[in-house]
mmCIF file of C-alpha atoms in Angstrom:
data_model
loop_
_atom_site.group_PDB
_atom_site.id
_atom_site.type_symbol
_atom_site.label_atom_id
_atom_site.label_comp_id
_atom_site.label_asym_id
_atom_site.label_seq_id
_atom_site.Cartn_x
_atom_site.Cartn_y
_atom_site.Cartn_z
ATOM 1 C CA MET A 77 45.618 31.068 39.315
ATOM 2 C CA ASP A 78 43.592 34.501 40.339
ATOM 3 C CA ARG A 79 44.706 37.746 42.111
ATOM 4 C CA ARG A 80 44.721 36.798 45.341
ATOM 5 C CA GLN A 81 46.279 33.276 44.902
ATOM 6 C CA PHE A 82 49.229 35.103 43.380
ATOM 7 C CA ILE A 83 49.388 37.794 45.659
ATOM 8 C CA LEU A 84 49.199 35.153 48.407
ATOM 9 C CA SER A 85 51.693 32.829 46.835
ATOM 10 C CA GLY A 86 53.994 35.609 46.709
ATOM 11 C CA ILE A 87 53.873 36.871 49.991
ATOM 12 C CA ALA A 88 54.591 33.186 51.359
ATOM 13 C CA LEU A 89 57.758 32.575 49.160
ATOM 14 C CA GLY A 90 59.115 35.947 50.211
ATOM 15 C CA ALA A 91 58.653 34.970 53.373
ATOM 16 C CA ALA A 92 60.301 31.636 52.888
ATOM 17 C CA ALA A 93 63.291 33.322 51.070
ATOM 18 C CA SER A 94 63.589 35.935 54.095
ATOM 19 C CA LEU A 95 64.382 32.967 56.223
ATOM 20 C CA GLY A 96 67.843 32.957 54.896
ATOM 21 C CA THR A 97 69.514 30.223 52.239
ATOM 22 C CA GLY A 98 71.514 28.648 54.853
ATOM 23 C CA LEU A 99 67.779 27.251 56.507
ATOM 24 C CA ALA A 100 66.590 26.962 52.941
ATOM 25 C CA ILE A 101 69.628 24.105 52.201
ATOM 26 C CA VAL A 102 68.672 22.452 55.717
ATOM 27 C CA GLY A 103 64.940 21.870 54.862
ATOM 28 C CA TRP A 104 65.735 21.222 51.289
ATOM 29 C CA GLN A 105 67.532 18.173 52.405
ATOM 30 C CA GLN A 106 65.012 17.082 54.920
ATOM 31 C CA SER A 107 62.044 17.488 52.517
ATOM 32 C CA LEU A 108 64.071 14.530 50.102
ATOM 33 C CA ALA A 109 63.713 12.631 53.608
ATOM 34 C CA PRO A 110 60.384 9.923 53.094
ATOM 35 C CA ASP A 111 58.332 10.853 56.229
ATOM 36 C CA SER A 112 55.196 8.269 55.444
ATOM 37 C CA SER A 113 52.773 10.556 57.775
ATOM 38 C CA ASN A 114 53.305 13.146 54.944
ATOM 39 C CA ARG A 115 52.649 10.765 52.005
ATOM 40 C CA ASP A 116 49.437 9.242 53.471
ATOM 41 C CA LEU A 117 48.437 12.437 54.202
ATOM 42 C CA VAL A 118 48.732 13.812 50.640
ATOM 43 C CA LEU A 119 47.440 10.590 49.133
ATOM 44 C CA SER A 120 44.313 10.745 51.500
ATOM 45 C CA ALA A 121 43.774 13.600 50.448
ATOM 46 C CA LEU A 122 44.613 13.910 46.459
ATOM 47 C CA LEU A 123 43.159 10.007 46.135
ATOM 48 C CA PRO A 124 39.427 10.745 46.119
ATOM 49 C CA ALA A 125 39.907 13.776 43.904
ATOM 50 C CA LEU A 126 42.121 12.060 41.027
ATOM 51 C CA LEU A 127 40.049 8.857 41.268
ATOM 52 C CA TYR A 128 36.864 10.920 41.206
ATOM 53 C CA GLY A 129 34.111 9.103 39.439
ATOM 54 C CA ALA A 130 35.789 5.748 39.470
ATOM 55 C CA LEU A 131 35.163 5.100 43.538
ATOM 56 C CA PRO A 132 32.472 3.195 44.768
ATOM 57 C CA GLN A 133 29.638 5.029 45.655
ATOM 58 C CA ASP A 134 29.313 3.359 48.780
ATOM 59 C CA ALA A 135 31.895 5.408 51.602
ATOM 60 C CA THR A 136 32.917 2.209 53.043
ATOM 61 C CA LEU A 137 33.755 0.403 49.909
ATOM 62 C CA ALA A 138 35.515 3.968 48.510
ATOM 63 C CA SER A 139 37.838 3.638 51.952
ATOM 64 C CA THR A 140 38.371 0.241 51.328
ATOM 65 C CA GLU A 141 39.799 0.980 47.732
ATOM 66 C CA LEU A 142 41.448 4.090 48.885
ATOM 67 C CA ASN A 143 43.373 2.126 51.232
ATOM 68 C CA ARG A 144 44.380 -0.541 49.038
ATOM 69 C CA THR A 145 45.524 1.807 46.948
ATOM 70 C CA LYS A 146 47.861 3.471 49.136
ATOM 71 C CA THR A 147 49.174 0.289 50.294
ATOM 72 C CA ALA A 148 49.950 -0.605 46.675
ATOM 73 C CA ILE A 149 51.085 2.512 45.967
ATOM 74 C CA ASN A 150 53.692 2.292 49.237
ATOM 75 C CA ASP A 151 54.849 -1.101 47.991
ATOM 76 C CA PHE A 152 55.519 0.417 44.366
ATOM 77 C CA LEU A 153 57.874 3.072 45.733
ATOM 78 C CA PRO A 154 60.401 1.031 46.805
ATOM 79 C CA PHE A 155 60.993 0.004 43.163
ATOM 80 C CA LEU A 156 61.455 3.663 41.339
ATOM 81 C CA PRO A 157 64.429 5.263 41.040
ATOM 82 C CA LEU A 158 66.228 6.618 43.878
ATOM 83 C CA ARG A 159 65.917 10.000 42.243
ATOM 84 C CA GLN A 160 62.047 9.682 41.395
ATOM 85 C CA GLN A 161 61.702 8.675 44.827
ATOM 86 C CA GLN A 162 63.176 11.696 46.150
ATOM 87 C CA GLU A 163 60.948 14.116 44.355
ATOM 88 C CA LEU A 164 57.587 12.114 45.477
ATOM 89 C CA ASN A 165 59.072 12.852 48.785
ATOM 90 C CA GLN A 166 59.966 16.284 48.256
ATOM 91 C CA LEU A 167 56.425 17.160 46.848
ATOM 92 C CA PHE A 168 54.883 14.916 49.992
ATOM 93 C CA ASN A 169 56.598 16.811 52.287
ATOM 94 C CA LEU A 170 56.096 19.766 50.508
ATOM 95 C CA LEU A 171 52.699 19.842 50.149
ATOM 96 C CA ALA A 172 52.465 18.759 53.985
ATOM 97 C CA ASN A 173 54.212 22.102 54.997
ATOM 98 C CA ARG A 174 52.033 25.179 55.362
ATOM 99 C CA ILE A 175 54.225 27.665 53.546
ATOM 100 C CA SER A 176 55.240 25.542 51.206
ATOM 101 C CA ARG A 177 51.685 24.456 50.424
ATOM 102 C CA LEU A 178 50.763 27.812 50.147
ATOM 103 C CA GLY A 179 53.323 28.544 47.543
ATOM 104 C CA LEU A 180 52.579 25.388 45.613
ATOM 105 C CA SER A 181 48.319 25.464 45.811
ATOM 106 C CA GLY A 182 47.350 29.133 47.103
ATOM 107 C CA HIS A 183 45.896 27.688 49.929
ATOM 108 C CA LEU A 184 46.523 27.920 53.384
ATOM 109 C CA SER A 185 44.594 25.386 54.859
ATOM 110 C CA SER A 186 45.704 21.779 54.118
ATOM 111 C CA LEU A 187 44.488 19.580 51.942
ATOM 112 C CA PRO A 188 41.971 17.277 53.146
ATOM 113 C CA GLN A 189 40.458 20.577 54.411
ATOM 114 C CA LEU A 190 39.529 21.536 50.792
ATOM 115 C CA SER A 191 36.793 20.126 48.768
ATOM 116 C CA ILE A 192 37.282 17.464 46.363
ATOM 117 C CA ALA A 193 35.960 20.495 43.939
ATOM 118 C CA GLN A 194 39.308 22.594 45.010
ATOM 119 C CA ARG A 195 41.206 19.798 45.049
ATOM 120 C CA LEU A 196 40.538 18.652 41.214
ATOM 121 C CA GLN A 197 40.678 22.440 40.798
ATOM 122 C CA LEU A 198 44.388 22.334 42.247
ATOM 123 C CA LEU A 199 45.405 19.137 39.954
ATOM 124 C CA ASN A 200 44.156 21.178 36.854
ATOM 125 C CA GLN A 201 45.918 24.013 37.542
ATOM 126 C CA TRP A 202 49.084 22.304 38.238
ATOM 127 C CA ARG A 203 48.382 20.494 34.865
ATOM 128 C CA ASP A 204 47.352 23.450 32.961
ATOM 129 C CA SER A 205 50.415 25.656 34.419
ATOM 130 C CA TYR A 206 53.089 27.148 32.579
ATOM 131 C CA LEU A 207 55.565 26.134 35.054
ATOM 132 C CA ALA A 208 56.813 22.711 34.126
ATOM 133 C CA LEU A 209 57.798 21.667 37.640
ATOM 134 C CA LEU A 210 53.909 21.918 38.223
ATOM 135 C CA GLN A 211 53.394 20.094 35.101
ATOM 136 C CA GLN A 212 55.667 17.417 36.386
ATOM 137 C CA ALA A 213 54.688 17.079 39.613
ATOM 138 C CA TYR A 214 50.639 16.835 38.357
ATOM 139 C CA HIS A 215 52.113 13.846 36.004
ATOM 140 C CA GLY A 216 53.971 12.151 38.137
ATOM 141 C CA LEU A 217 51.490 11.769 40.985
ATOM 142 C CA ARG A 218 48.861 11.040 37.922
ATOM 143 C CA GLU A 219 50.822 8.345 36.861
ATOM 144 C CA LEU A 220 51.846 6.872 40.011
ATOM 145 C CA LEU A 221 47.905 7.158 41.753
ATOM 146 C CA TYR A 222 46.628 5.860 38.362
ATOM 147 C CA GLY A 223 48.615 2.886 38.261
ATOM 148 C CA ALA A 224 48.435 1.637 41.299
ATOM 149 C CA TYR A 225 44.568 1.684 41.195
ATOM 150 C CA TYR A 226 43.792 0.189 38.092
ATOM 151 C CA GLY A 227 47.309 -2.031 38.453
ATOM 152 C CA GLN A 228 44.536 -4.135 40.388
ATOM 153 C CA SER A 229 43.077 -7.084 39.027
ATOM 154 C CA GLU A 230 39.657 -5.871 40.111
ATOM 155 C CA HIS A 231 39.513 -2.669 38.726
ATOM 156 C CA TRP A 232 40.084 -4.075 35.288
ATOM 157 C CA GLN A 233 36.870 -5.556 34.021
ATOM 158 C CA ALA A 234 35.243 -1.586 34.100
ATOM 159 C CA LEU A 235 38.229 -0.789 31.384
ATOM 160 C CA ALA A 236 37.072 -3.989 29.779
ATOM 161 C CA TYR A 237 41.151 -4.821 30.262
ATOM 162 C CA THR A 238 41.840 -8.583 30.043
ATOM 163 C CA ALA A 239 45.646 -9.757 31.331
ATOM 164 C CA PRO A 240 47.541 -11.449 28.555
ATOM 165 C CA ARG A 241 47.979 -14.993 28.588
ATOM 166 C CA PHE A 242 51.631 -16.491 28.286
ATOM 167 C CA ARG A 243 52.331 -19.867 27.436
#
């Protein structure tokens, strides 16, 4: 994180804190509620960055793969423990909100407006952050997205993986 991002993050956090704790508690409780539009926005932005190099070069094939992966994620989320569902929903909602996104990413613009390189840099900053919460967000998203993408049997050949056969 450079100096400018640090200052902007501090301003955003200060502005959020100045709104009062009552408003923050209500906002925190609302951020736990699932919002499929926020989830779709964040997944549409982060999936291409996280799967960079694994997606086909053809834009229509890549779009189809991304849509299937988003569908797999949406199908899998109800099977996660409730606490993990709430944490992921909160992360999706915070990344969709302008003020909290500024605090988490250091960018005022929405995630889809960032270039792939900026999205990769954001994810790498979370991975290497000294804050355990950002590391947890990175690892949780990475495991969920990789599991949804590579859990599809058509991607196994690229990994030289064969499913075990049971009697």
